[in-house]
Coordinates of C-alpha atoms and ligand atoms in Angstrom, one line a residue:
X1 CA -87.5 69.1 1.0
X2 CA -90.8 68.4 3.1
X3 CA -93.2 71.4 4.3
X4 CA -91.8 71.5 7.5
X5 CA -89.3 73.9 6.0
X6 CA -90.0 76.7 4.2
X7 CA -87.8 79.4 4.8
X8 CA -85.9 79.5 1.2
X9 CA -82.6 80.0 2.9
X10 CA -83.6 77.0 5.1
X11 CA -83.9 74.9 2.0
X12 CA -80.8 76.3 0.7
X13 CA -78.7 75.4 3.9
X14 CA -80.5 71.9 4.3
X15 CA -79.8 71.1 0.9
X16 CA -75.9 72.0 1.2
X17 CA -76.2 70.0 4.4
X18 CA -76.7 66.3 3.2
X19 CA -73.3 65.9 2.3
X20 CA -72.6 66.1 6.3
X21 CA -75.4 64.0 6.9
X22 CA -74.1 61.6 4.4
X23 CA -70.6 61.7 6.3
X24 CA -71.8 61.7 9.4
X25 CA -73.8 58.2 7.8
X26 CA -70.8 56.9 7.1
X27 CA -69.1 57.4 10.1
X28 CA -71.4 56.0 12.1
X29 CA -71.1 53.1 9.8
X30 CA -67.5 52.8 10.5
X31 CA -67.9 53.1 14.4
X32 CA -70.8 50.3 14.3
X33 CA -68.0 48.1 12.2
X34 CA -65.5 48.8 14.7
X35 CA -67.0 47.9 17.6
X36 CA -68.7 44.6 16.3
X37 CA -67.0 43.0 13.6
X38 CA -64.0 44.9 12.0
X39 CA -60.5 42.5 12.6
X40 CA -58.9 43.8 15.7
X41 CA -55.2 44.8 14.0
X42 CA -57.3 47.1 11.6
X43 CA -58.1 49.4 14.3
X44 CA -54.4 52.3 13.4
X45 CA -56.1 52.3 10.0
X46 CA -59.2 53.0 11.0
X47 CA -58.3 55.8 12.9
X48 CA -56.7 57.4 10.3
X49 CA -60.0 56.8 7.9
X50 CA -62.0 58.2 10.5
X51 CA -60.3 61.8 11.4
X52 CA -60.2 62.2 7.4
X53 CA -64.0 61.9 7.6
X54 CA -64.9 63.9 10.3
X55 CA -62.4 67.0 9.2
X56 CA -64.0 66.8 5.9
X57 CA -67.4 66.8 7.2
X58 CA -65.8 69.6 9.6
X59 CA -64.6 71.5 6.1
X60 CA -68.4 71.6 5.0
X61 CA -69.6 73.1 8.1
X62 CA -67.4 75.5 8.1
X63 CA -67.3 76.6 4.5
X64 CA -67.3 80.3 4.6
X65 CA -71.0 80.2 2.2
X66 CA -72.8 77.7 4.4
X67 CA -71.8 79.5 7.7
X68 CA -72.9 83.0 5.7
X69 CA -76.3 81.3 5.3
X70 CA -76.6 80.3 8.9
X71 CA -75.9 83.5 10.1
X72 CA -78.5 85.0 8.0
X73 CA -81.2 82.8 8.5
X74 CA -80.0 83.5 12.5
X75 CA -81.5 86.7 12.0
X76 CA -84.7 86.0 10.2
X77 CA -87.7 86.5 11.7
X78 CA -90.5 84.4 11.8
X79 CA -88.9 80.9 11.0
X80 CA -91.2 77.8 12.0
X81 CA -90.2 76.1 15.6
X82 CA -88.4 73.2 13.1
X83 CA -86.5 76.3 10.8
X84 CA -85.2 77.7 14.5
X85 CA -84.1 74.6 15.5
X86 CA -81.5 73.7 12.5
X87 CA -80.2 76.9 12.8
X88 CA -79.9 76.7 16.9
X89 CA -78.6 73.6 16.1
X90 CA -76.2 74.4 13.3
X91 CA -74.8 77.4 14.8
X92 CA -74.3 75.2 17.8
X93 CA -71.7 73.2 16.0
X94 CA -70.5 75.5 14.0
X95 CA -68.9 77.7 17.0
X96 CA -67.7 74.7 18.7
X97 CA -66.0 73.7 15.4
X98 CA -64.7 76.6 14.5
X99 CA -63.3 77.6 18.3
X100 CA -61.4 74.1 18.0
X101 CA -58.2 74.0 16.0
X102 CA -58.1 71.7 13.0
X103 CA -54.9 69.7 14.9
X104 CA -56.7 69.3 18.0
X105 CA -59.8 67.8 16.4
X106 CA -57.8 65.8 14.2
X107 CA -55.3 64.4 16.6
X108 CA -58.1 63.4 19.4
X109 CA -59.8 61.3 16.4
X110 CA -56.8 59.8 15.3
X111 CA -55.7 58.8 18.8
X112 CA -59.1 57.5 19.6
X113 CA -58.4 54.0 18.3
X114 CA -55.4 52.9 19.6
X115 CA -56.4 54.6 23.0
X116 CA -59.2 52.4 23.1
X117 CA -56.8 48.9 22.0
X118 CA -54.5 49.8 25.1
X119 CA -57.6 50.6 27.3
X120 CA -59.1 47.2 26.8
X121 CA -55.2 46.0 27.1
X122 CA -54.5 47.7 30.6
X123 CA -58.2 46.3 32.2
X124 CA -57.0 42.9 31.2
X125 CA -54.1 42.9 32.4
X126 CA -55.1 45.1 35.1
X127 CA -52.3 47.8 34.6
X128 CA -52.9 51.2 34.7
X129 CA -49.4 52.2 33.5
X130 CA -50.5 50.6 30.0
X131 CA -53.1 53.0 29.6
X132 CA -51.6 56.0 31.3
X133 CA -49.8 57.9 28.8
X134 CA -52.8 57.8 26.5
X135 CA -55.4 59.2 29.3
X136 CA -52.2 62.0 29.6
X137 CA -52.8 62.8 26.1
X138 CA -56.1 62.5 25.8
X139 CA -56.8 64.9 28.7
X140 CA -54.2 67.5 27.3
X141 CA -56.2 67.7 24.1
X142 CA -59.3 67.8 26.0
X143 CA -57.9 70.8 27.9
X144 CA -57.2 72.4 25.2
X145 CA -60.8 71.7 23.6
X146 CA -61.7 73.7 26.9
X147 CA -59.1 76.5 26.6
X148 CA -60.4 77.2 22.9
X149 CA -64.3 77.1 23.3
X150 CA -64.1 79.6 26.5
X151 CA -65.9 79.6 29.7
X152 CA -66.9 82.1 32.2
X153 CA -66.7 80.2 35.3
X154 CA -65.1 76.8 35.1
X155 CA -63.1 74.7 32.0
X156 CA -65.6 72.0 32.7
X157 CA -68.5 74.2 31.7
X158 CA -67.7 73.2 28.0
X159 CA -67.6 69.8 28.0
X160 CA -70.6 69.8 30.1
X161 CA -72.9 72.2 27.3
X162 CA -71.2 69.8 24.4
X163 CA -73.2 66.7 25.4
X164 CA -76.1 68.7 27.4
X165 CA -77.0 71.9 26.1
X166 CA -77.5 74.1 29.0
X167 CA -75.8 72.5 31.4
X168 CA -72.8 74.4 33.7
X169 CA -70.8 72.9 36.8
X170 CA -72.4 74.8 39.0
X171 CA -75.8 72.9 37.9
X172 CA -74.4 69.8 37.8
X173 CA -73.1 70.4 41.6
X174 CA -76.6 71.6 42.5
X175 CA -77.9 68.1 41.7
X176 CA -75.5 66.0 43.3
X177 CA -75.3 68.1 46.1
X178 CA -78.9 66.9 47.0
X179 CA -78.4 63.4 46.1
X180 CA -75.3 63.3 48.0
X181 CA -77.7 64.3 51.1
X182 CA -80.3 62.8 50.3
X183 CA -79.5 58.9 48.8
X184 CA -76.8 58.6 51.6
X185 CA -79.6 58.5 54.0
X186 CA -81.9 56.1 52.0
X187 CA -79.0 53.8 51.2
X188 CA -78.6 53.3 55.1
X189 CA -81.9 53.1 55.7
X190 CA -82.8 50.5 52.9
X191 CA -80.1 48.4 53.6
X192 CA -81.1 48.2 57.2
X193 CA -84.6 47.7 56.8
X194 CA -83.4 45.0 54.3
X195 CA -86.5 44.8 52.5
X196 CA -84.4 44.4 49.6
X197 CA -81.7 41.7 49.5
X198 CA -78.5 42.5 48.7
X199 CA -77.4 39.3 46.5
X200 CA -79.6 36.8 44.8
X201 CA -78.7 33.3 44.1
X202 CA -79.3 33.6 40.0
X203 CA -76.3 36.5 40.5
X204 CA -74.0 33.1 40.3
X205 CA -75.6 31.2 38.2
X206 CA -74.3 30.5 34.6
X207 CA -77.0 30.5 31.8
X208 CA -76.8 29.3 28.0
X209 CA -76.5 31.6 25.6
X210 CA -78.6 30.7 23.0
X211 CA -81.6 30.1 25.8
X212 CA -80.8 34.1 26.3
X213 CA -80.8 35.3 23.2
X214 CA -84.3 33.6 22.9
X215 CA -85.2 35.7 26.1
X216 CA -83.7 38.6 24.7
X217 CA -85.4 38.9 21.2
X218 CA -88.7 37.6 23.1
X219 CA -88.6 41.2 25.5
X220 CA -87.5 42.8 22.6
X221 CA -91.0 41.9 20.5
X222 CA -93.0 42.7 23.5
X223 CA -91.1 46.5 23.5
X224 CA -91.8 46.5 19.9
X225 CA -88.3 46.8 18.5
X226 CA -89.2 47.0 15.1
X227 CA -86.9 43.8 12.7
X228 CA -87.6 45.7 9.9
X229 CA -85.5 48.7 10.7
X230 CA -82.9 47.7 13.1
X231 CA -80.4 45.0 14.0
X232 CA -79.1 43.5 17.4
X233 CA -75.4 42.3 17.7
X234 CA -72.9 41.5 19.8
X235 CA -70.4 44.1 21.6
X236 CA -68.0 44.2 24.4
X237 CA -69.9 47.5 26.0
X238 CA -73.2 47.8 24.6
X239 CA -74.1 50.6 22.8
X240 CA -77.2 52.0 19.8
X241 CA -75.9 53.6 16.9
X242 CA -78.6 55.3 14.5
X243 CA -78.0 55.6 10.8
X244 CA -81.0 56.7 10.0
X245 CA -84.8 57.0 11.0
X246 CA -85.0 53.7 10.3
X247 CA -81.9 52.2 10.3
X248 CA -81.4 52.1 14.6
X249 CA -78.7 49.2 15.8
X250 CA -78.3 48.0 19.1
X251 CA -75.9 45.9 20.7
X252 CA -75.7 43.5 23.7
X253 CA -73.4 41.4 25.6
X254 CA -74.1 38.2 26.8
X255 CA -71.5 37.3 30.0
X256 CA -72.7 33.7 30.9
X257 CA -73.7 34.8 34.7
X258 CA -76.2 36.5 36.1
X259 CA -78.8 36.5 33.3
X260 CA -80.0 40.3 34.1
X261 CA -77.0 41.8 33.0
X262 CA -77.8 41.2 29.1
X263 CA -81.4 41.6 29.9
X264 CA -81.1 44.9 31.2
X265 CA -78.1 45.9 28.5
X266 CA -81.2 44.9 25.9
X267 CA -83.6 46.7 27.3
X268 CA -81.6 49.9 28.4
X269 CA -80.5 50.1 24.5
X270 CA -83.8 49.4 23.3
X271 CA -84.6 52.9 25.3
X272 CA -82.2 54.4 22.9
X273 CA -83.1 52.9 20.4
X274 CA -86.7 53.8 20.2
X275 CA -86.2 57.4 21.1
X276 CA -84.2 57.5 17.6
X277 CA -86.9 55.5 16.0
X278 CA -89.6 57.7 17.3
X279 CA -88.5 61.0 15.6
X280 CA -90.4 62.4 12.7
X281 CA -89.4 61.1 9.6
X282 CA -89.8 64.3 8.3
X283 CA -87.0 65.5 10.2
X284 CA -84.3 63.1 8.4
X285 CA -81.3 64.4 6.7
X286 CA -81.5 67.2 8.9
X287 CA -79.2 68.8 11.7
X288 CA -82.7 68.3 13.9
X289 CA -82.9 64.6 13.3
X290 CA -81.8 63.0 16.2
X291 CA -82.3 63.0 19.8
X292 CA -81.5 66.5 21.6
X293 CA -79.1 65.8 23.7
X294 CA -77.2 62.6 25.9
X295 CA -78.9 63.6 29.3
X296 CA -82.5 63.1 27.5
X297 CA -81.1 60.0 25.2
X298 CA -80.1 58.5 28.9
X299 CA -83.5 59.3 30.4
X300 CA -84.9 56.9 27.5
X301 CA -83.0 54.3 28.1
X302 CA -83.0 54.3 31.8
X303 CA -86.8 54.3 32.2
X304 CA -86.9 51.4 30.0
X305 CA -84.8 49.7 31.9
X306 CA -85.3 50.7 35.3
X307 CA -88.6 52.4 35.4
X308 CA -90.7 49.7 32.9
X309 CA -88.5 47.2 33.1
X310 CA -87.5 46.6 37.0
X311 CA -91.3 47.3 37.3
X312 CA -93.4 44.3 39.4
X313 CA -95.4 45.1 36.6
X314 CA -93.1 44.2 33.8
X315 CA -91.9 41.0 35.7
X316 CA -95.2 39.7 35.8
X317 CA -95.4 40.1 32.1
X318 CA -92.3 38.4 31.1
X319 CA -92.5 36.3 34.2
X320 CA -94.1 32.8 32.0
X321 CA -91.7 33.3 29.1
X322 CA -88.9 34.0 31.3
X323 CA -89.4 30.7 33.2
X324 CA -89.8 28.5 30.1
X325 CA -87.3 30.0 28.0
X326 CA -84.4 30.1 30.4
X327 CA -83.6 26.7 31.8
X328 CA -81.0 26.6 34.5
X329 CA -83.3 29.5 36.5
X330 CA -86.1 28.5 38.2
X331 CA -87.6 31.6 39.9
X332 CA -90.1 30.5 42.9
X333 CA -92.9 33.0 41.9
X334 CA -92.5 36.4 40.5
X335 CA -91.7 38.1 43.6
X336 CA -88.5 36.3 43.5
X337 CA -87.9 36.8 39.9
X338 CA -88.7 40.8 41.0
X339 CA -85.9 40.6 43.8
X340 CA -83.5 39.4 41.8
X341 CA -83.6 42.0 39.5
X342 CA -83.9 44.2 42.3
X343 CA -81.5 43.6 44.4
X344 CA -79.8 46.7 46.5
X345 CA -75.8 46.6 47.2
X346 CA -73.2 49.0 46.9
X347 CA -70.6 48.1 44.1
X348 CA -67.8 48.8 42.9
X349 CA -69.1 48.7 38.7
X350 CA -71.0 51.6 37.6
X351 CA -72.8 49.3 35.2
X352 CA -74.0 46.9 37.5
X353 CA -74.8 49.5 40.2
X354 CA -78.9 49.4 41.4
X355 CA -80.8 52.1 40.8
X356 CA -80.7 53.3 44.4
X357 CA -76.6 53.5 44.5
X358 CA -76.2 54.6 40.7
X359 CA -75.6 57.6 41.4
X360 CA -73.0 57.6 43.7
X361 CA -71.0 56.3 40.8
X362 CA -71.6 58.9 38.9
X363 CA -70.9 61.5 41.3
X364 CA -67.2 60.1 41.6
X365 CA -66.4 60.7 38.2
X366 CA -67.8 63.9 38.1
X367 CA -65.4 65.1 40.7
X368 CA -62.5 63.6 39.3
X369 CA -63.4 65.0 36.2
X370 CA -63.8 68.4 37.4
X371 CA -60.5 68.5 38.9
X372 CA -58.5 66.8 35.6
X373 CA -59.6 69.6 33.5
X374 CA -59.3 72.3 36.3
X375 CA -55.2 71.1 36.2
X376 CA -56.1 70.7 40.3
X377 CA -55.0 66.9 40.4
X378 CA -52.7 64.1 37.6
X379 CA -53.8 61.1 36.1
X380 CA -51.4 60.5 38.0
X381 CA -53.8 60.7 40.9
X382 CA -56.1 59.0 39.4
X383 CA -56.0 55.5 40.8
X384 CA -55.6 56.5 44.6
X385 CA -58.2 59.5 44.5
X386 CA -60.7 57.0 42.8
X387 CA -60.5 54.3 46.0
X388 CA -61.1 57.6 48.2
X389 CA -64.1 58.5 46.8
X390 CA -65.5 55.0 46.5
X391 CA -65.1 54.9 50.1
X392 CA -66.3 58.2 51.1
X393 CA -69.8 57.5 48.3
X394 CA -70.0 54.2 48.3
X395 CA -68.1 52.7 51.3
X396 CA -66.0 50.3 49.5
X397 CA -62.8 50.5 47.8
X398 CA -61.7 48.3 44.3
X399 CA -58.5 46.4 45.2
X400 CA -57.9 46.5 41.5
X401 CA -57.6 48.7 39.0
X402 CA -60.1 46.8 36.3
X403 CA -62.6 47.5 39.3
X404 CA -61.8 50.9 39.7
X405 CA -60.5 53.8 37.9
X406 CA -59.9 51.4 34.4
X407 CA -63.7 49.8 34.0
X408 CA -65.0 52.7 31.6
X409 CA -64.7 53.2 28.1
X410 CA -65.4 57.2 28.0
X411 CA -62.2 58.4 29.0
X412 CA -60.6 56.2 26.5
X413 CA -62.6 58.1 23.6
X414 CA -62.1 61.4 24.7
X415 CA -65.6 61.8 26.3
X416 CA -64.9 63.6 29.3
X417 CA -68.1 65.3 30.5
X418 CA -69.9 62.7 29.3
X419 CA -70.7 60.9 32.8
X420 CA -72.8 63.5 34.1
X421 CA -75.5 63.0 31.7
X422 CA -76.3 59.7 33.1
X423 CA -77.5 61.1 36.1
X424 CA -79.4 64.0 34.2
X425 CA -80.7 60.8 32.5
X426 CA -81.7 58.7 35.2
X427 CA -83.4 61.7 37.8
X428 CA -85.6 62.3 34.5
X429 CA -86.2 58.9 34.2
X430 CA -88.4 59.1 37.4
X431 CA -89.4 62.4 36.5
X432 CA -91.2 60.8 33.5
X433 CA -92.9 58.1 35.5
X434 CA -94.5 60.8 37.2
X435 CA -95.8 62.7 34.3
X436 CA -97.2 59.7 32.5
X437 CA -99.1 58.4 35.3
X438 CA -100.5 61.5 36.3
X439 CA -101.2 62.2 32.4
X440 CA -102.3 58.6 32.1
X441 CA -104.7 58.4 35.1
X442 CA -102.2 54.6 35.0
X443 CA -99.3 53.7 37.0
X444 CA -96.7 52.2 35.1
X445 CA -97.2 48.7 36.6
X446 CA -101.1 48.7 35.5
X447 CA -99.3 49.6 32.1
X448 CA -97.2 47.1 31.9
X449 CA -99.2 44.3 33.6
X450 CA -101.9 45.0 30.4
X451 CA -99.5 44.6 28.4
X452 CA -100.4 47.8 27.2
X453 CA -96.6 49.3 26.5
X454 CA -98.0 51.0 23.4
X455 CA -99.4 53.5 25.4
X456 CA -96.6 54.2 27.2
X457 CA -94.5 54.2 23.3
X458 CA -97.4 56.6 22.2
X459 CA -96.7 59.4 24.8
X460 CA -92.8 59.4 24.7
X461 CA -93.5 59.8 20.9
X462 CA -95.7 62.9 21.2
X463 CA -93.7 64.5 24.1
X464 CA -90.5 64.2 23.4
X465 CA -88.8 61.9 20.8
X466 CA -91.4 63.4 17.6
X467 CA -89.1 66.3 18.2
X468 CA -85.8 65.4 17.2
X469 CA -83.5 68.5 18.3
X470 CA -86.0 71.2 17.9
X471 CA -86.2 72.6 21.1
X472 CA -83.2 72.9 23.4
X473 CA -83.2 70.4 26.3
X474 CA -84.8 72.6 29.0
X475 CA -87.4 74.1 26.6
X476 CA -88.7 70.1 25.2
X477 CA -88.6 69.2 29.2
X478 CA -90.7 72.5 29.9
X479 CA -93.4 71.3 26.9
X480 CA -93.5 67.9 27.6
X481 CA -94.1 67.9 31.4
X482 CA -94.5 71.7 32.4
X483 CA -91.0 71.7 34.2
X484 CA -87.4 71.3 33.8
X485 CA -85.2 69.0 35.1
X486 CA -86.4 68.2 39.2
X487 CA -84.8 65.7 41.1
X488 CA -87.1 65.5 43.7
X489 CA -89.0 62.7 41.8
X490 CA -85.8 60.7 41.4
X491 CA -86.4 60.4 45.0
X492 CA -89.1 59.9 46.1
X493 CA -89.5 57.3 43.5
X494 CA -86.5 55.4 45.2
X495 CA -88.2 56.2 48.9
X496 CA -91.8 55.0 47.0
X497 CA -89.9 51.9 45.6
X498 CA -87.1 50.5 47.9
X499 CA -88.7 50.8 51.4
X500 CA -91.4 48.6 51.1
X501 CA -92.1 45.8 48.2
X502 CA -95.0 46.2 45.6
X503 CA -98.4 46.0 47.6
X504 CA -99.9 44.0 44.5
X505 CA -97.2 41.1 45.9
X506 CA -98.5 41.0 49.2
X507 CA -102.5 40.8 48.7
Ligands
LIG601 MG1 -77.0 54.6 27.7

């Protein structure tokens, strides 16, 4: 073991701990395989292997001896900031694991699979009834997940802490209630002022393939996506899986229309992607290895895509390249290649939403979810109460259910206070912005007009991804920008952005 850790019990427990980090290898391994290339009837099996995996690596973290350790080294004093965080971390899991019953883990794993198979059936055949009694399932489990770990106020609280430490309903309710205010009134007003358009022609326009993967490997150079020590492949919902430091994968899909939909699904993953890369190496096989929590893994990745990459800045960059690779699209000037990425409309898919009406899809879930867990409404309800909050966010209702309640994956894989995150993710998204350039004395287009990204790599390193999980979410937020989680610069970076275009484009 490196000299970040010291502490002899330390040692002791990270040594007794790289059998879980080898499992947890593994799995990943398996998950990467199943959602790229494994043969689609082998998916029962797979199930099965992968509940074995995860109650064995479950059986190690709770072994009475390696629980012992953590709770002593829980109440030494003077451990390093690294030292604190494996044990924050470890006892973390450990309670959540050991609240859980083995049958509960177990069965969500093993259901997992074929839940996702008649997810991906029911959207294509657009039949909710297909899917149903797996969602029924899945959220009894989940409720039970709830019932086990404890709460003091609501059974949501949970599920929110599991994927962002620190988070609680009641927070989460705080935020949207000021977006909800707040975006309502810029979504009118931007979409009046129509500064934005709401459609672009390249939004119907079929590309080739190949002429995109060209584009796409080009913007991944210029991001600096390192060959050597990841992979890019092909998935139905794109996605970055880490197996290591230096093993980080990322996925894409490539749709034949409207070309920014696989160049944003690159460059969003590539946020991901690098935030894993990014982390000292002397972290690896350790609890503290990977990125702290989904909230700050989503910041990442949204302010690569959004922030850098829906920049004028960026689309200057890119603009020659894009323009000779890409042969069907034939933007005027890169004002027009900046609207189309740009473009402002409520929809009805979350993953094709703008950055000003994201939210809003976010927020629906949210209150669905709150209510499923709370045993206030069915899935059932599901469908119907979906359309009425559409309506009431987003002013438009899906007339199918592929549009509406089935498009996501999560529920499908258990993750249910999962959704929530990618707000917390894209409000710090802006909130980053703000710190760089003030830090910077640079606005992120003069950045990325330089083409000077590195510096912009450089400081995410230092602040935030270096860290792995050492500090807690609110604690890394507090030392990398002097304040927790603020939405306020979520929007006033929309009201900076969407009401008037980029002066550089009008000189
Ligand atoms: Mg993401």
């Amino acid at each position: 073991m490196n000299s970040y850790f010291q502490n002899q019990l330390v040692k002791e427990i990270l040594n007794k701990y790289r059998v879980i980090w080898g499992l947890r290898h593994a799995l990943s391994l398996m998950e990467w395989d199943m959602e790229t290339y494994m043969p689609r009837e082998g998916v029962n099996e797979r199930g099965v292997a992968i509940a074995e995996l995860s109650l064995l690596a479950r059986k190690y973290l709770l072994d009475e001896k390696f629980v012992e350790l953590v709770d002593k080294a829980s109440q030494i004093d003077g451990l390093n900031e690294y030292e604190k965080g494996v044990i924050r971390v470890l006892k973390r899991e450990i309670e959540w694991n050991k609240k859980i019953p083995e049958n509960v883990i177990y069965e969500l794993a093993k259901i997992r699979p074929a839940s996702h198979e008649a997810w991906v059936e029911a959207k294509k055949k657009d039949n909710f009834e297909i899917f149903k009694p797996y969602l029924e399932k899945i959220v009894e489990l989940i409720r039970k997940i709830s019932e086990s770990v404890g709460y003091e106020e609501h059974p949501y609280d949970p599920l929110l802490d599991h994927y962002e430490e620190g988070l609680t309903t009641r927070k989460a309710e705080a935020l949207f209630d000021l977006l909800k205010g707040r975006l309502r009134m810029l979504i009118d007003k931007i979409a009046n002022n129509g500064v934005y358009p709401s459609h672009h022609r390249f939004e119907d326009m079929q590309y080739d393939e190949a002429e995109a993967r060209q584009l796409v490997t080009h913007i991944l150079n210029l991001l600096n996506y390192p060959s050597g020590r990841g992979r890019v492949d092909i998935a139905p919902h794109p996605f970055t899986i880490e197996l290591s430091r230096k093993d980080v994968r990322i996925t894409v899909r490539y749709e034949g229309k409207d070309i920014k939909k696989a160049m944003y699904s690159a460059i969003h993953e590539f946020g991901h992607a690098l935030y894993e890369l990014q982390v000292d190496e002397n972290l690896e096989y350790t609890p503290i290895a990977g990125g702290v929590s989904l909230g700050i893994h989503e910041s990442q990745s949204r302010f690569w895509e959004n922030i850098v990459g829906r920049s004028y800045g960026f689309i200057k960059l890119i603009y020659s390249d894009f323009t000779r690779i890409i042969s069907a699209l034939k933007p005027e000037s890169p004002m027009d290649l900046y609207l189309y990425v740009n473009t402002v409309k409520p929809n009805l898919i979350r993953v094709d939403a703008d950055e000003v009406t994201y939210n809003a899809h976010v927020i629906v879930r949210f209150e669905l979810e709150k209510m499923l867990v709370n045993n206030e409404i069915r899935v059932d309800d599901l469908p119907e109460l979906w359309s009425e909050l559409y309506e009431k966010y987003l002013g438009i209702r899906p007339s199918t259910y592929s549009e509406g309640v089935l498009q996501d994956i999560h529920w499908s894989g258990g993750m249910i206070g999962y959704f929530p995150t990618y707000s917390v993710g894209t409000l710090l998204s802006a909130q980053i912005k703000y710190a760089i350039e003030k830090e910077l004395g640079k606005t992120i287009d003069e950045i990325a007009l330089d083409n000077n990204l590195g510096l912009i790599r450089e400081w995410l390193r230092e602040k935030i991804h270096n860290w792995g999980s050492t500090y807690p979410p609110s604690v890394l937020l507090q030392k990398a920008m002097g304040e927790e989680l603020n939405p306020e610069y979520f929007v006033k970076y929309i009201e900076s952005k969407y009401l008037k275009l980029p002066e550089q484009f009008l000189q």
